[in-house]
Coordinates of C-alpha atoms in Angstrom, one line a residue:
M1 CA -0.2 -0.1 0.2
K2 CA 3.2 2.5 0.9
K3 CA 4.8 1.7 -1.9
M4 CA 1.6 2.2 -4.2
I5 CA 1.1 5.5 -2.4
F6 CA 4.8 6.3 -3.4
A7 CA 4.2 5.3 -6.9
L8 CA 1.6 7.7 -7.4
L9 CA 3.1 10.7 -5.7
A10 CA 5.9 10.0 -8.1
A11 CA 3.8 9.7 -11.3
A12 CA 1.9 13.1 -10.1
V13 CA 5.3 14.9 -9.8
I14 CA 6.4 13.6 -13.4
I15 CA 3.0 14.5 -14.8
V16 CA 3.4 18.1 -13.5
T17 CA 6.6 19.4 -14.6
W18 CA 8.8 19.9 -17.8
T19 CA 12.5 19.1 -18.8
F20 CA 14.8 21.9 -18.9
C21 CA 18.4 21.4 -19.8
A22 CA 21.3 23.2 -18.6
Y23 CA 24.3 23.1 -16.2
A24 CA 25.3 25.0 -13.5
Q25 CA 26.5 24.3 -9.9
V26 CA 25.6 24.4 -5.9
F27 CA 28.5 25.9 -3.8
T28 CA 28.6 25.5 0.0
T29 CA 30.7 28.6 1.1
T30 CA 31.7 30.4 4.6
E31 CA 31.1 33.6 3.1
A32 CA 29.5 35.4 0.6
T33 CA 31.4 36.0 -2.6
N34 CA 31.0 38.1 -5.6
G35 CA 30.5 35.2 -8.2
D36 CA 27.1 35.0 -10.6
C37 CA 25.2 33.2 -8.1
I38 CA 22.1 33.4 -5.9
Y39 CA 22.8 33.2 -2.5
I40 CA 21.1 30.9 0.0
A41 CA 20.6 31.0 3.7
G42 CA 20.6 27.5 4.8
N43 CA 19.2 25.8 7.8
P44 CA 21.2 23.3 9.4
D45 CA 18.8 21.7 11.6
M46 CA 15.9 20.8 9.9
Y47 CA 16.6 17.1 8.7
P48 CA 15.8 15.7 6.4
I49 CA 14.3 18.5 4.6
E50 CA 17.7 20.4 4.6
Y51 CA 20.5 19.8 7.0
Y52 CA 24.5 20.7 7.7
D53 CA 26.8 17.9 7.1
P54 CA 30.0 19.1 9.5
K55 CA 32.0 16.0 8.3
D56 CA 31.8 17.3 4.3
K57 CA 31.4 21.0 5.4
L58 CA 28.2 20.6 2.9
Y59 CA 24.8 21.1 3.2
K60 CA 22.3 18.4 2.5
G61 CA 18.7 17.0 2.2
I62 CA 15.7 17.4 -0.1
L63 CA 16.3 21.1 -0.7
P64 CA 19.5 21.2 -1.2
D65 CA 19.4 18.6 -3.7
L66 CA 16.4 20.0 -5.5
F67 CA 18.4 23.3 -5.8
E68 CA 21.2 21.1 -7.1
Q69 CA 18.5 19.5 -10.0
I70 CA 17.5 22.9 -10.9
S71 CA 21.2 24.5 -11.1
K72 CA 21.7 21.4 -13.4
R73 CA 18.8 21.6 -15.8
G74 CA 18.5 25.4 -15.4
G75 CA 21.8 27.0 -15.6
I76 CA 21.5 28.8 -12.8
N77 CA 24.2 28.9 -9.9
F78 CA 23.5 28.6 -5.9
S79 CA 25.7 29.6 -3.2
Y80 CA 24.7 28.5 0.4
V81 CA 27.0 31.1 2.8
N82 CA 28.3 31.1 6.1
A83 CA 27.6 27.5 6.2
S84 CA 27.9 26.1 9.5
S85 CA 26.2 24.2 12.2
S86 CA 24.8 27.7 13.8
N87 CA 21.1 28.9 12.1
I88 CA 22.1 32.7 11.2
Q89 CA 19.0 32.9 8.3
D90 CA 17.6 35.5 10.7
R91 CA 21.1 37.8 10.1
L92 CA 21.7 37.0 6.7
A93 CA 18.1 38.3 5.5
K94 CA 18.6 41.2 7.8
N95 CA 21.7 42.2 6.2
N96 CA 20.8 41.5 2.7
Q97 CA 23.4 39.0 2.3
V98 CA 21.1 36.3 0.3
E99 CA 18.5 36.4 -1.8
I100 CA 17.2 33.4 -0.7
V101 CA 16.4 32.1 2.9
S102 CA 15.7 28.1 2.5
A103 CA 13.8 25.8 4.7
H104 CA 12.5 27.9 7.9
V105 CA 9.5 27.9 10.1
R106 CA 7.0 30.6 8.9
G107 CA 7.3 33.7 11.1
E108 CA 10.7 32.8 12.4
V109 CA 12.8 34.7 9.8
D110 CA 12.0 38.5 9.7
F111 CA 12.9 41.0 6.8
L112 CA 11.6 38.8 3.9
S113 CA 9.4 40.2 1.2
D114 CA 8.1 36.8 0.3
E115 CA 7.6 33.6 1.6
V116 CA 6.5 30.4 -0.1
H117 CA 4.9 27.7 1.5
I118 CA 6.7 24.3 0.7
V119 CA 5.2 21.8 3.3
T120 CA 3.3 21.4 6.9
L121 CA 4.5 19.2 9.3
E122 CA 3.3 18.0 12.8
N123 CA 5.5 18.5 15.8
E124 CA 3.9 17.8 19.1
G125 CA 0.2 18.0 18.2
K126 CA 1.0 21.5 16.6
Q127 CA 0.7 22.3 12.6
I128 CA 4.3 24.0 11.6
D129 CA 4.5 25.3 8.0
I130 CA 7.7 25.3 6.3
C131 CA 8.6 27.8 4.0
I132 CA 11.3 29.6 1.2
G133 CA 11.9 33.2 1.5
F134 CA 12.8 36.0 -0.8
T135 CA 14.6 39.0 0.6
S136 CA 14.3 42.0 -0.9
I137 CA 17.5 41.8 -2.9
A138 CA 16.0 39.6 -4.9
S139 CA 14.6 41.2 -8.2
D140 CA 11.2 40.0 -9.5
Q141 CA 13.2 39.0 -12.7
L142 CA 15.2 36.5 -10.1
K143 CA 12.0 35.4 -8.0
D144 CA 10.6 34.7 -11.8
T145 CA 13.7 33.0 -13.0
V146 CA 13.9 30.6 -9.7
I147 CA 10.2 30.0 -9.6
S148 CA 10.4 29.2 -13.4
S149 CA 13.2 26.8 -13.0
I150 CA 11.4 24.9 -10.0
D151 CA 8.3 24.5 -12.3
S152 CA 10.1 23.2 -14.8
L153 CA 12.2 20.6 -12.6
S154 CA 11.4 16.8 -14.0
G155 CA 9.4 14.6 -11.9
E156 CA 11.8 11.9 -12.6
G157 CA 14.4 14.2 -10.9
M158 CA 12.3 15.0 -8.2
T159 CA 11.7 11.4 -7.3
R160 CA 14.9 10.6 -7.5
L161 CA 16.2 13.1 -4.7
A162 CA 13.9 12.2 -2.4
I163 CA 14.5 8.6 -2.9
E164 CA 18.4 9.5 -2.6
N165 CA 17.7 11.4 0.4
A166 CA 15.2 8.5 1.8
S167 CA 18.5 6.2 1.4
T168 CA 20.7 7.9 3.5
V169 CA 18.4 7.3 6.6
H170 CA 19.0 4.7 8.5
T171 CA 15.5 3.5 10.0
S172 CA 12.6 1.7 8.9
D173 CA 10.2 3.7 11.2
F174 CA 7.2 4.0 9.6
S175 CA 6.7 7.6 10.9
F176 CA 9.8 8.2 8.3
W177 CA 7.9 7.1 5.5
M178 CA 4.6 9.0 6.3
L179 CA 6.9 12.2 6.6
F180 CA 8.5 11.2 3.5
M181 CA 5.3 10.9 1.8
T182 CA 3.8 14.0 3.3
I183 CA 7.1 15.9 2.1
E184 CA 6.8 14.4 -1.6
L185 CA 2.9 15.6 -1.6
S186 CA 4.0 18.7 -0.4
I187 CA 6.5 19.2 -3.2
L188 CA 4.0 18.4 -5.3
I189 CA 1.8 20.8 -4.2
F190 CA 4.3 23.7 -4.1
L191 CA 5.3 22.6 -7.6
L192 CA 1.8 22.6 -8.8
F193 CA 1.5 26.5 -7.2
L194 CA 4.5 27.5 -8.7
S195 CA 3.2 26.1 -11.8
I196 CA -0.2 28.2 -11.3
L197 CA 1.7 31.5 -10.3
K198 CA 3.8 31.3 -13.1
R199 CA 0.8 31.2 -15.4
H200 CA -0.8 33.9 -13.6
N201 CA 2.3 36.0 -13.8
T202 CA 2.9 35.4 -17.6
Q203 CA -1.1 36.0 -18.1
R204 CA -0.8 39.3 -16.0
Q205 CA 2.1 40.3 -17.7
A206 CA 0.6 39.6 -21.0
L207 CA -2.6 41.7 -19.9
E208 CA -0.3 44.6 -18.6
Y209 CA 1.4 44.9 -22.2
E210 CA -1.9 44.8 -23.9
L211 CA -3.6 47.3 -21.7
A212 CA -0.4 49.7 -21.9
D213 CA -0.3 52.6 -24.3
T214 CA 3.2 52.8 -25.3
M215 CA 3.8 56.3 -26.2
T216 CA 2.8 57.9 -22.9
G217 CA 3.3 54.9 -20.3
I218 CA -0.5 55.0 -18.9
G219 CA -3.1 52.9 -19.7
N220 CA -5.0 52.6 -23.0
S221 CA -8.4 52.7 -24.0
S222 CA -8.7 48.6 -23.0
Y223 CA -7.3 49.4 -20.2
F224 CA -10.0 51.8 -19.0
E225 CA -12.4 49.5 -19.8
Y226 CA -10.8 47.1 -17.9
R227 CA -10.5 49.1 -14.7
Y228 CA -14.0 50.5 -15.5
Q229 CA -16.0 47.2 -15.3
N230 CA -13.6 45.5 -12.3
F231 CA -13.1 48.3 -10.0
I232 CA -16.4 50.5 -10.2
S233 CA -18.6 48.8 -7.7
P234 CA -22.3 49.3 -7.8
A235 CA -22.0 51.0 -4.5
S236 CA -19.2 53.4 -5.4
G237 CA -20.5 53.6 -9.2
T238 CA -22.4 57.0 -8.6
L239 CA -19.3 58.4 -6.8
Y240 CA -17.5 58.6 -10.2
Y241 CA -17.3 61.0 -12.5
I242 CA -15.9 60.6 -16.3
A243 CA -14.0 63.3 -17.8
Y244 CA -12.8 63.1 -21.6
I245 CA -10.2 65.4 -22.2
G246 CA -8.8 66.0 -25.6
V247 CA -6.5 68.5 -27.6
D248 CA -6.5 69.3 -31.5
I249 CA -3.3 66.9 -32.4
K250 CA -4.1 67.4 -36.2
H251 CA -3.8 71.4 -35.4
I252 CA -0.5 71.2 -33.9
V253 CA 1.0 68.1 -36.3
Q254 CA 0.0 70.5 -39.3
Y255 CA 1.3 73.9 -37.7
Y256 CA 4.2 72.8 -35.6
D257 CA 5.5 69.1 -35.6
A258 CA 4.6 65.4 -34.7
A259 CA 7.6 65.4 -32.4
L260 CA 5.8 68.2 -30.4
S261 CA 2.6 66.6 -30.3
D262 CA 4.3 63.5 -28.7
E263 CA 6.0 65.5 -26.2
L264 CA 2.7 67.1 -25.4
Q265 CA 0.8 63.9 -24.9
I266 CA 3.8 62.2 -23.0
A267 CA 3.4 65.5 -20.6
A268 CA -0.1 65.5 -20.2
A269 CA 0.0 61.6 -19.4
G270 CA 1.9 62.4 -16.5
E271 CA -0.2 65.4 -15.3
I272 CA -3.3 63.3 -15.6
S273 CA -1.9 60.4 -13.8
E274 CA -0.8 62.3 -11.2
E275 CA -4.2 63.7 -10.5
A276 CA -5.5 60.3 -10.3
T277 CA -5.7 58.8 -6.7
E278 CA -5.4 55.5 -5.4
R279 CA -9.2 54.7 -6.4
D280 CA -9.0 56.8 -9.8
F281 CA -7.6 55.6 -13.1
C282 CA -6.8 57.2 -16.4
A283 CA -5.9 56.6 -20.0
R284 CA -5.3 57.8 -22.9
V285 CA -7.9 56.4 -25.7
S286 CA -6.9 57.5 -28.7
D287 CA -4.6 60.5 -30.2
G288 CA -4.8 63.2 -28.2
R289 CA -7.7 62.0 -25.8
F290 CA -7.4 61.2 -22.6
A291 CA -10.2 59.6 -20.1
L292 CA -9.9 60.0 -16.6
A293 CA -12.4 58.4 -13.7
F294 CA -12.1 59.8 -10.6
E295 CA -14.3 60.0 -7.3
A296 CA -16.0 63.4 -6.2
P297 CA -18.2 64.2 -3.1
T298 CA -20.0 66.6 -5.2
I299 CA -20.4 68.1 -8.7
E300 CA -19.0 71.4 -7.4
F301 CA -15.7 69.5 -6.5
A302 CA -15.2 67.3 -9.3
K303 CA -15.8 70.5 -11.5
E304 CA -12.9 72.3 -9.7
K305 CA -10.9 69.4 -9.9
L306 CA -11.1 69.0 -13.6
E307 CA -10.7 73.1 -14.1
K308 CA -7.4 72.7 -12.1
L309 CA -6.4 69.8 -14.2
L310 CA -7.0 71.8 -17.7
L311 CA -5.3 74.8 -16.1
R312 CA -2.0 72.6 -15.6
L313 CA -2.3 70.9 -19.0
N314 CA -2.7 74.3 -20.8
G315 CA 0.4 75.7 -18.8
L316 CA 2.6 72.6 -20.4
N317 CA 3.6 74.4 -23.4
S318 CA 2.6 78.0 -24.1
E319 CA 3.9 78.4 -27.4
I320 CA 1.1 76.7 -29.4
S321 CA -2.5 78.2 -30.0
V322 CA -4.5 75.3 -29.5
R323 CA -5.6 74.2 -25.7
F324 CA -6.6 71.0 -24.0
Q325 CA -10.8 71.0 -23.2
A326 CA -12.6 68.3 -21.8
G327 CA -16.7 67.2 -21.1
L328 CA -17.3 65.9 -17.6
Y329 CA -19.8 63.4 -17.1
H330 CA -21.3 62.2 -13.8
L331 CA -22.0 58.3 -13.4
E332 CA -25.4 58.6 -11.9
S333 CA -26.2 55.1 -12.0
S334 CA -24.1 52.0 -11.5
G335 CA -25.8 50.4 -14.5
I336 CA -24.2 52.4 -17.3
S337 CA -21.7 50.6 -19.2
C338 CA -17.9 52.0 -20.0
K339 CA -18.8 52.9 -23.5
Q340 CA -21.9 54.7 -22.9
A341 CA -20.0 56.5 -20.0
L342 CA -17.2 57.7 -22.3
F343 CA -19.5 58.6 -25.1
N344 CA -21.7 60.8 -22.7
A345 CA -18.6 62.8 -21.5
R346 CA -17.2 63.3 -25.3
Q347 CA -20.3 64.6 -26.2
G348 CA -19.3 67.5 -23.4
Y349 CA -16.1 67.6 -24.9
Y350 CA -17.4 68.0 -28.8
S351 CA -19.8 70.8 -27.2
A352 CA -16.8 72.4 -25.2
R353 CA -14.9 72.7 -28.7
E354 CA -18.1 74.1 -30.2
S355 CA -18.6 76.8 -27.9
N356 CA -14.9 77.1 -27.2
E357 CA -15.2 76.7 -23.4
L358 CA -12.7 75.2 -21.0
Y359 CA -15.1 72.1 -20.3
V360 CA -18.6 71.2 -20.5
T361 CA -20.8 69.1 -17.8
S362 CA -22.5 66.4 -19.9
D363 CA -26.1 67.0 -18.2
R364 CA -29.3 65.4 -19.4
E365 CA -30.3 68.2 -21.5
L366 CA -27.1 68.1 -23.4
L367 CA -27.2 64.2 -23.7
K368 CA -30.8 64.5 -24.7
H369 CA -29.7 66.9 -27.8
E370 CA -26.5 64.7 -28.4
E371 CA -29.4 61.9 -28.7
Y372 CA -31.4 63.9 -31.2
V373 CA -28.4 64.7 -33.4
L374 CA -27.3 61.0 -33.1
G375 CA -30.6 59.9 -34.2
L376 CA -30.7 62.1 -37.2
K377 CA -27.0 60.8 -38.1
K378 CA -28.5 57.5 -38.6
K379 CA -30.7 58.8 -41.0
L380 CA -28.6 60.9 -43.2
W381 CA -27.3 57.9 -45.6
R382 CA -31.0 57.9 -46.5
A383 CA -31.7 61.7 -46.6
I384 CA -28.8 61.8 -49.6
E385 CA -29.9 59.0 -51.6
N386 CA -33.7 60.3 -51.3
K387 CA -32.9 63.9 -52.1
E388 CA -34.2 65.2 -48.9
F389 CA -31.9 68.3 -48.9
R390 CA -33.4 71.2 -50.5
L391 CA -31.2 74.2 -51.6
Y392 CA -31.7 77.7 -49.7
T393 CA -30.2 80.9 -51.4
Q394 CA -29.5 84.7 -49.6
Y395 CA -29.3 87.2 -51.9
I396 CA -26.1 89.0 -51.9
F397 CA -26.0 92.9 -53.2
T398 CA -24.1 95.6 -54.6
G399 CA -21.6 97.7 -52.8
D400 CA -24.6 100.4 -52.1
G401 CA -26.8 97.7 -50.8
K402 CA -29.5 98.6 -53.4
K403 CA -29.4 95.6 -56.0
A404 CA -29.4 92.1 -55.7
C405 CA -26.1 90.6 -58.0
G406 CA -25.7 87.4 -56.5
A407 CA -26.4 84.4 -54.1
E408 CA -24.9 82.3 -51.4
A409 CA -26.1 78.6 -51.8
L410 CA -27.3 76.8 -48.7
S411 CA -29.2 73.9 -47.9
R412 CA -31.3 72.6 -45.4
W413 CA -32.5 68.8 -44.7
E414 CA -35.8 68.5 -44.8
N415 CA -36.3 65.6 -43.0
P416 CA -39.6 63.7 -42.9
E417 CA -39.7 63.0 -39.2
E418 CA -38.0 66.1 -37.8
G419 CA -39.0 68.7 -39.8
T420 CA -36.2 71.4 -41.3
V421 CA -33.1 70.7 -39.8
F422 CA -30.3 73.1 -40.2
P423 CA -26.6 72.7 -41.2
K424 CA -25.1 72.6 -37.7
D425 CA -26.8 69.8 -36.4
Y426 CA -25.7 67.9 -39.8
I427 CA -22.5 69.4 -41.6
E428 CA -20.2 68.1 -38.4
M429 CA -21.6 65.0 -38.8
L430 CA -21.8 64.3 -42.2
R431 CA -17.4 65.1 -42.3
T432 CA -16.9 62.6 -39.6
A433 CA -19.1 59.9 -41.6
G434 CA -17.2 60.6 -45.0
M435 CA -20.3 61.7 -46.4
I436 CA -19.5 65.5 -46.9
E437 CA -18.5 65.1 -50.3
D438 CA -21.8 63.7 -51.1
L439 CA -23.9 66.7 -49.8
D440 CA -21.0 68.7 -51.9
F441 CA -21.9 67.5 -55.3
Y442 CA -25.7 67.4 -54.8
I443 CA -25.2 71.0 -53.8
L444 CA -23.2 72.0 -57.0
E445 CA -25.4 69.9 -59.2
E446 CA -28.6 72.0 -57.6
C447 CA -26.5 75.5 -58.1
C448 CA -26.1 74.5 -61.7
I449 CA -30.0 73.5 -62.3
T450 CA -30.5 77.2 -60.7
L451 CA -28.3 79.0 -62.9
S452 CA -29.4 77.2 -66.0
K453 CA -33.1 78.2 -64.8
W454 CA -32.1 81.8 -64.2
R455 CA -31.0 82.3 -67.8
E456 CA -34.3 82.5 -68.1
D457 CA -35.5 85.2 -66.2
E458 CA -34.6 88.5 -64.2
K459 CA -32.0 86.8 -62.5
R460 CA -29.4 85.9 -65.5
N461 CA -27.1 87.9 -64.4
L462 CA -26.9 86.8 -60.8
W463 CA -24.1 84.8 -59.8
L464 CA -24.4 81.9 -57.1
S465 CA -21.4 80.8 -54.5
C466 CA -21.3 77.2 -53.5
N467 CA -19.5 75.7 -50.6
M468 CA -17.0 73.3 -51.1
T469 CA -15.3 71.5 -48.2
E470 CA -11.8 70.5 -48.2
Q471 CA -12.5 67.0 -48.1
T472 CA -14.3 67.0 -51.3
L473 CA -11.6 69.1 -52.7
A474 CA -8.7 66.8 -51.7
K475 CA -10.6 63.8 -53.4
D476 CA -8.5 62.6 -56.5
N477 CA -11.7 62.1 -58.8
F478 CA -12.7 65.9 -58.1
S479 CA -12.2 67.1 -61.4
D480 CA -14.0 63.9 -63.2
R481 CA -17.2 64.5 -61.0
F482 CA -17.0 68.1 -61.2
N483 CA -17.2 67.9 -65.1
S484 CA -19.8 65.3 -65.2
I485 CA -22.1 67.5 -63.6
I486 CA -21.5 71.2 -64.7
N487 CA -21.2 69.7 -68.3
K488 CA -24.7 68.8 -67.8
Y489 CA -26.1 72.3 -67.8
D490 CA -26.2 75.4 -70.1
F491 CA -24.9 78.7 -67.9
N492 CA -22.2 81.2 -67.8
R493 CA -19.3 79.4 -66.1
N494 CA -18.2 82.6 -64.5
N495 CA -21.3 83.1 -62.3
L496 CA -20.9 80.0 -60.4
V497 CA -18.4 80.7 -57.7
L498 CA -16.5 77.8 -55.6
E499 CA -16.9 79.1 -51.9
I500 CA -13.7 77.6 -49.8
T501 CA -12.4 78.1 -46.6
E502 CA -8.9 79.1 -45.4
D503 CA -8.0 75.6 -44.6
A504 CA -8.3 74.4 -48.0
F505 CA -5.0 76.4 -48.5
T506 CA -3.2 76.0 -45.3
N507 CA -2.9 72.7 -45.3
N508 CA -1.0 72.8 -48.6
D509 CA -2.5 70.1 -50.2
E510 CA -1.2 69.8 -53.8
Q511 CA -4.3 68.0 -54.7
V512 CA -6.5 70.7 -53.2
I513 CA -4.5 73.6 -55.0
G514 CA -4.7 71.6 -58.1
N515 CA -8.5 71.0 -58.0
I516 CA -9.2 74.8 -56.9
E517 CA -7.0 75.6 -60.2
F518 CA -9.0 73.1 -62.4
C519 CA -12.0 74.9 -61.5
K520 CA -10.8 78.4 -62.1
K521 CA -9.7 77.2 -65.6
A522 CA -13.0 75.8 -66.3
G523 CA -14.5 79.6 -65.9
C524 CA -15.8 79.5 -62.6
R525 CA -14.8 82.0 -59.7
I526 CA -13.3 81.1 -56.7
A527 CA -14.3 83.1 -53.3
L528 CA -12.1 82.7 -50.1
D529 CA -14.7 82.6 -46.6
D530 CA -14.5 84.0 -43.4
F531 CA -11.5 86.4 -44.4
G532 CA -9.7 88.0 -41.6
L533 CA -10.2 85.0 -39.1
G534 CA -7.0 82.9 -39.9
C535 CA -3.3 83.9 -39.2
S536 CA -2.5 83.1 -42.9
S537 CA -5.1 84.6 -45.1
F538 CA -3.0 87.5 -46.3
K539 CA -0.7 85.2 -48.2
D540 CA -3.2 83.5 -49.8
L541 CA -4.5 86.6 -51.3
V542 CA -1.0 86.4 -53.1
Y543 CA -0.4 82.8 -54.0
Y544 CA -3.8 81.7 -55.1
P545 CA -6.5 82.2 -57.6
I546 CA -8.9 84.2 -55.4
D547 CA -11.7 86.4 -57.2
I548 CA -13.5 87.3 -53.8
I549 CA -13.0 87.7 -50.1
K550 CA -15.7 87.2 -47.8
I551 CA -14.7 89.2 -44.7
D552 CA -16.1 87.9 -41.6
K553 CA -19.2 89.4 -39.7
Q554 CA -17.1 89.5 -36.6
I555 CA -15.1 92.1 -38.3
V556 CA -18.0 93.7 -40.1
E557 CA -19.6 93.9 -36.6
K558 CA -16.2 95.5 -34.9
S559 CA -16.6 97.9 -38.0
K560 CA -18.9 100.0 -35.2
T561 CA -15.8 101.4 -33.2
E562 CA -12.7 103.3 -34.4
R563 CA -10.1 100.9 -34.9
G564 CA -12.5 98.1 -36.4
N565 CA -13.7 100.6 -39.0
H566 CA -10.0 101.4 -40.1
L567 CA -9.4 97.4 -40.0
L568 CA -12.5 96.8 -42.6
V569 CA -11.3 99.8 -44.9
G570 CA -7.9 98.6 -44.9
I571 CA -8.6 95.2 -45.8
I572 CA -11.1 96.4 -48.8
C573 CA -8.2 98.4 -50.1
L574 CA -5.6 95.7 -49.7
A575 CA -8.3 93.5 -52.1
H576 CA -8.6 96.4 -54.1
F577 CA -4.8 96.6 -54.9
L578 CA -4.8 92.9 -55.7
N579 CA -7.9 93.3 -58.2
I580 CA -9.9 91.1 -56.0
K581 CA -13.6 92.1 -55.0
A582 CA -14.4 92.5 -51.2
L583 CA -17.6 91.2 -49.9
C584 CA -18.7 92.3 -46.4
E585 CA -21.1 89.6 -44.7
G586 CA -23.0 89.4 -41.6
V587 CA -24.4 92.7 -42.0
E588 CA -27.4 92.9 -39.7
D589 CA -28.0 96.9 -38.9
E590 CA -28.1 100.0 -40.4
N591 CA -24.5 100.8 -38.7
E592 CA -22.6 98.1 -40.1
L593 CA -24.4 98.6 -43.7
N594 CA -23.1 102.4 -43.7
N595 CA -19.9 101.4 -42.7
S596 CA -19.8 98.7 -45.0
I597 CA -20.7 101.1 -47.7
K598 CA -18.2 104.0 -46.7
A599 CA -15.2 101.3 -46.8
E600 CA -16.4 101.0 -50.4
C601 CA -16.9 97.3 -50.5
D602 CA -18.0 95.3 -53.6
Y603 CA -20.9 93.4 -52.1
I604 CA -23.1 93.3 -49.3
Q605 CA -24.6 90.0 -47.8
G606 CA -26.4 89.8 -44.2
F607 CA -29.9 89.4 -42.9
L608 CA -30.7 93.1 -43.1
L609 CA -31.0 93.1 -47.0
A610 CA -32.3 89.7 -47.4
R611 CA -33.2 86.6 -45.3
T612 CA -32.4 82.7 -46.1
I613 CA -35.3 81.4 -48.7
P614 CA -36.2 78.4 -50.6
V615 CA -34.4 78.6 -54.2
D616 CA -37.9 78.4 -55.6
E617 CA -39.9 80.4 -53.4
A618 CA -40.7 83.1 -56.1
S619 CA -42.9 85.1 -53.9
S620 CA -40.1 86.7 -51.9
D621 CA -38.7 88.0 -54.8
R622 CA -41.2 90.8 -55.3
D623 CA -39.2 93.2 -53.0
I624 CA -35.8 92.6 -54.5
T625 CA -34.4 94.7 -57.1
F626 CA -31.8 92.7 -59.3
L627 CA -28.9 94.0 -61.0
Q628 CA -29.6 94.2 -64.9
Q629 CA -26.7 94.9 -67.4

């Protein structure tokens, strides 16, 4: 029966281990050396697990033989130091003279950073735990190496060293065999434990690598979701706030360089991670975007915390013109998913960017509006296909404000369920969804249709401006689609004006510039929208084929002041020197109209003179005088 148990134990040991071949040695010295060894503080009095043989001046027993097998198979040198019949494990551990404290009773050796239980013995009716310990100088890599080497020791080798030690015992006492089998079984359990620990460490390291953001060193979006799902409990969920923090990385890369973008994000990650306390967590969820989950007792406290963090982030580099902004969302319910919480916080961030605020709280009112917008987005795909977008126009007048000489084409979405939807609620969605070019070309064709109709009535001399986004102008098939549309209709090409924004030029995209020049050669005119807001508008007047500048309404509004009026006059004079027409847009009162006329602008546009109307609403034309040539 005893032999059967022994055989089963030996077989179990063989099954749970793997063979690993190498060569090294186990030394026994009277003092520590500077060799490349793992130093062990042995126990001279724990026969047969480990004991000191004064005759051979060596440590012997199951554990020394175990270390020897590991040494031979794992390529690790071990050295028992200060070998003698006295147990000085505690002193060696205290002075950090060894990495490993071998067989010892749990709790009898201080100054250990880790202990691993190997066997439990019974002495005078008491259970005694025998352990192997590691001191603080044992690195994590060393611990992993030792554990891995023990784990890879073959069952055959383990069984042999146990038998060899058993053969040195001159007794047939049954209690020894029971002790032996207990030790065998405990070693088996120990190896199983180490195997599980190794797999756990490997999985943990793989998980940490998978969840790390390689650029900044903090977590990535997967890490944020992992922490959210595993560390926010139903009891604490409503204490948490989610801050979605971002900066316009595209602008930084475009106007500065990519290296500055990386440096800024690394520095920002440091600031955000320092803000996170023990129960908080943060991550870089995408390029230039960070998420921070933190606890706060009140919304006021959360706002103050976020505002201080944003001020520090915006102080990282005073040379750049963009700034960090954020959305803040309170987890009102513990049942909200991580995806939904981030989405809600992100809506606040987008709102902050749109309103140019430092941060915006994603409250119920804001989220309700965003839900409405999201619903519209899902319907956009159908809207373009079904031609639900309707062309609107706002007339443009001569420099004296008396006669309509042109018009700007605008769009409205006539949604069957929602009614009329304005551009602010769908233009950006179309950009994000990659559908903006479909709307651009759709409106271009509507403009061509309109101009061909105007040839037959009193509006035959009016020009019509059509907005073209940078994304559309960047397409390599732009010229083909443009030609295929305008060539279907008969109208004066000079009456078609393509209205573009400054971004189309500042990106210095050869494809964009080439497509603009293609339109110019086709006989169309080019207008630069929102002139005066950007920093490179003046050089654009020299470098690119611009026929008309549309002076931004903010400059027109400031013309009510003396300096603002001088600026308006100066811009118009500069345009005229360059043989470029000037249009004052956003004129909404008599002062702005008079200032625009006195500044000798060429064209005037604004609600004071004409409202935005459907292109086919003929009844609104009765009060308009059209320019006749």
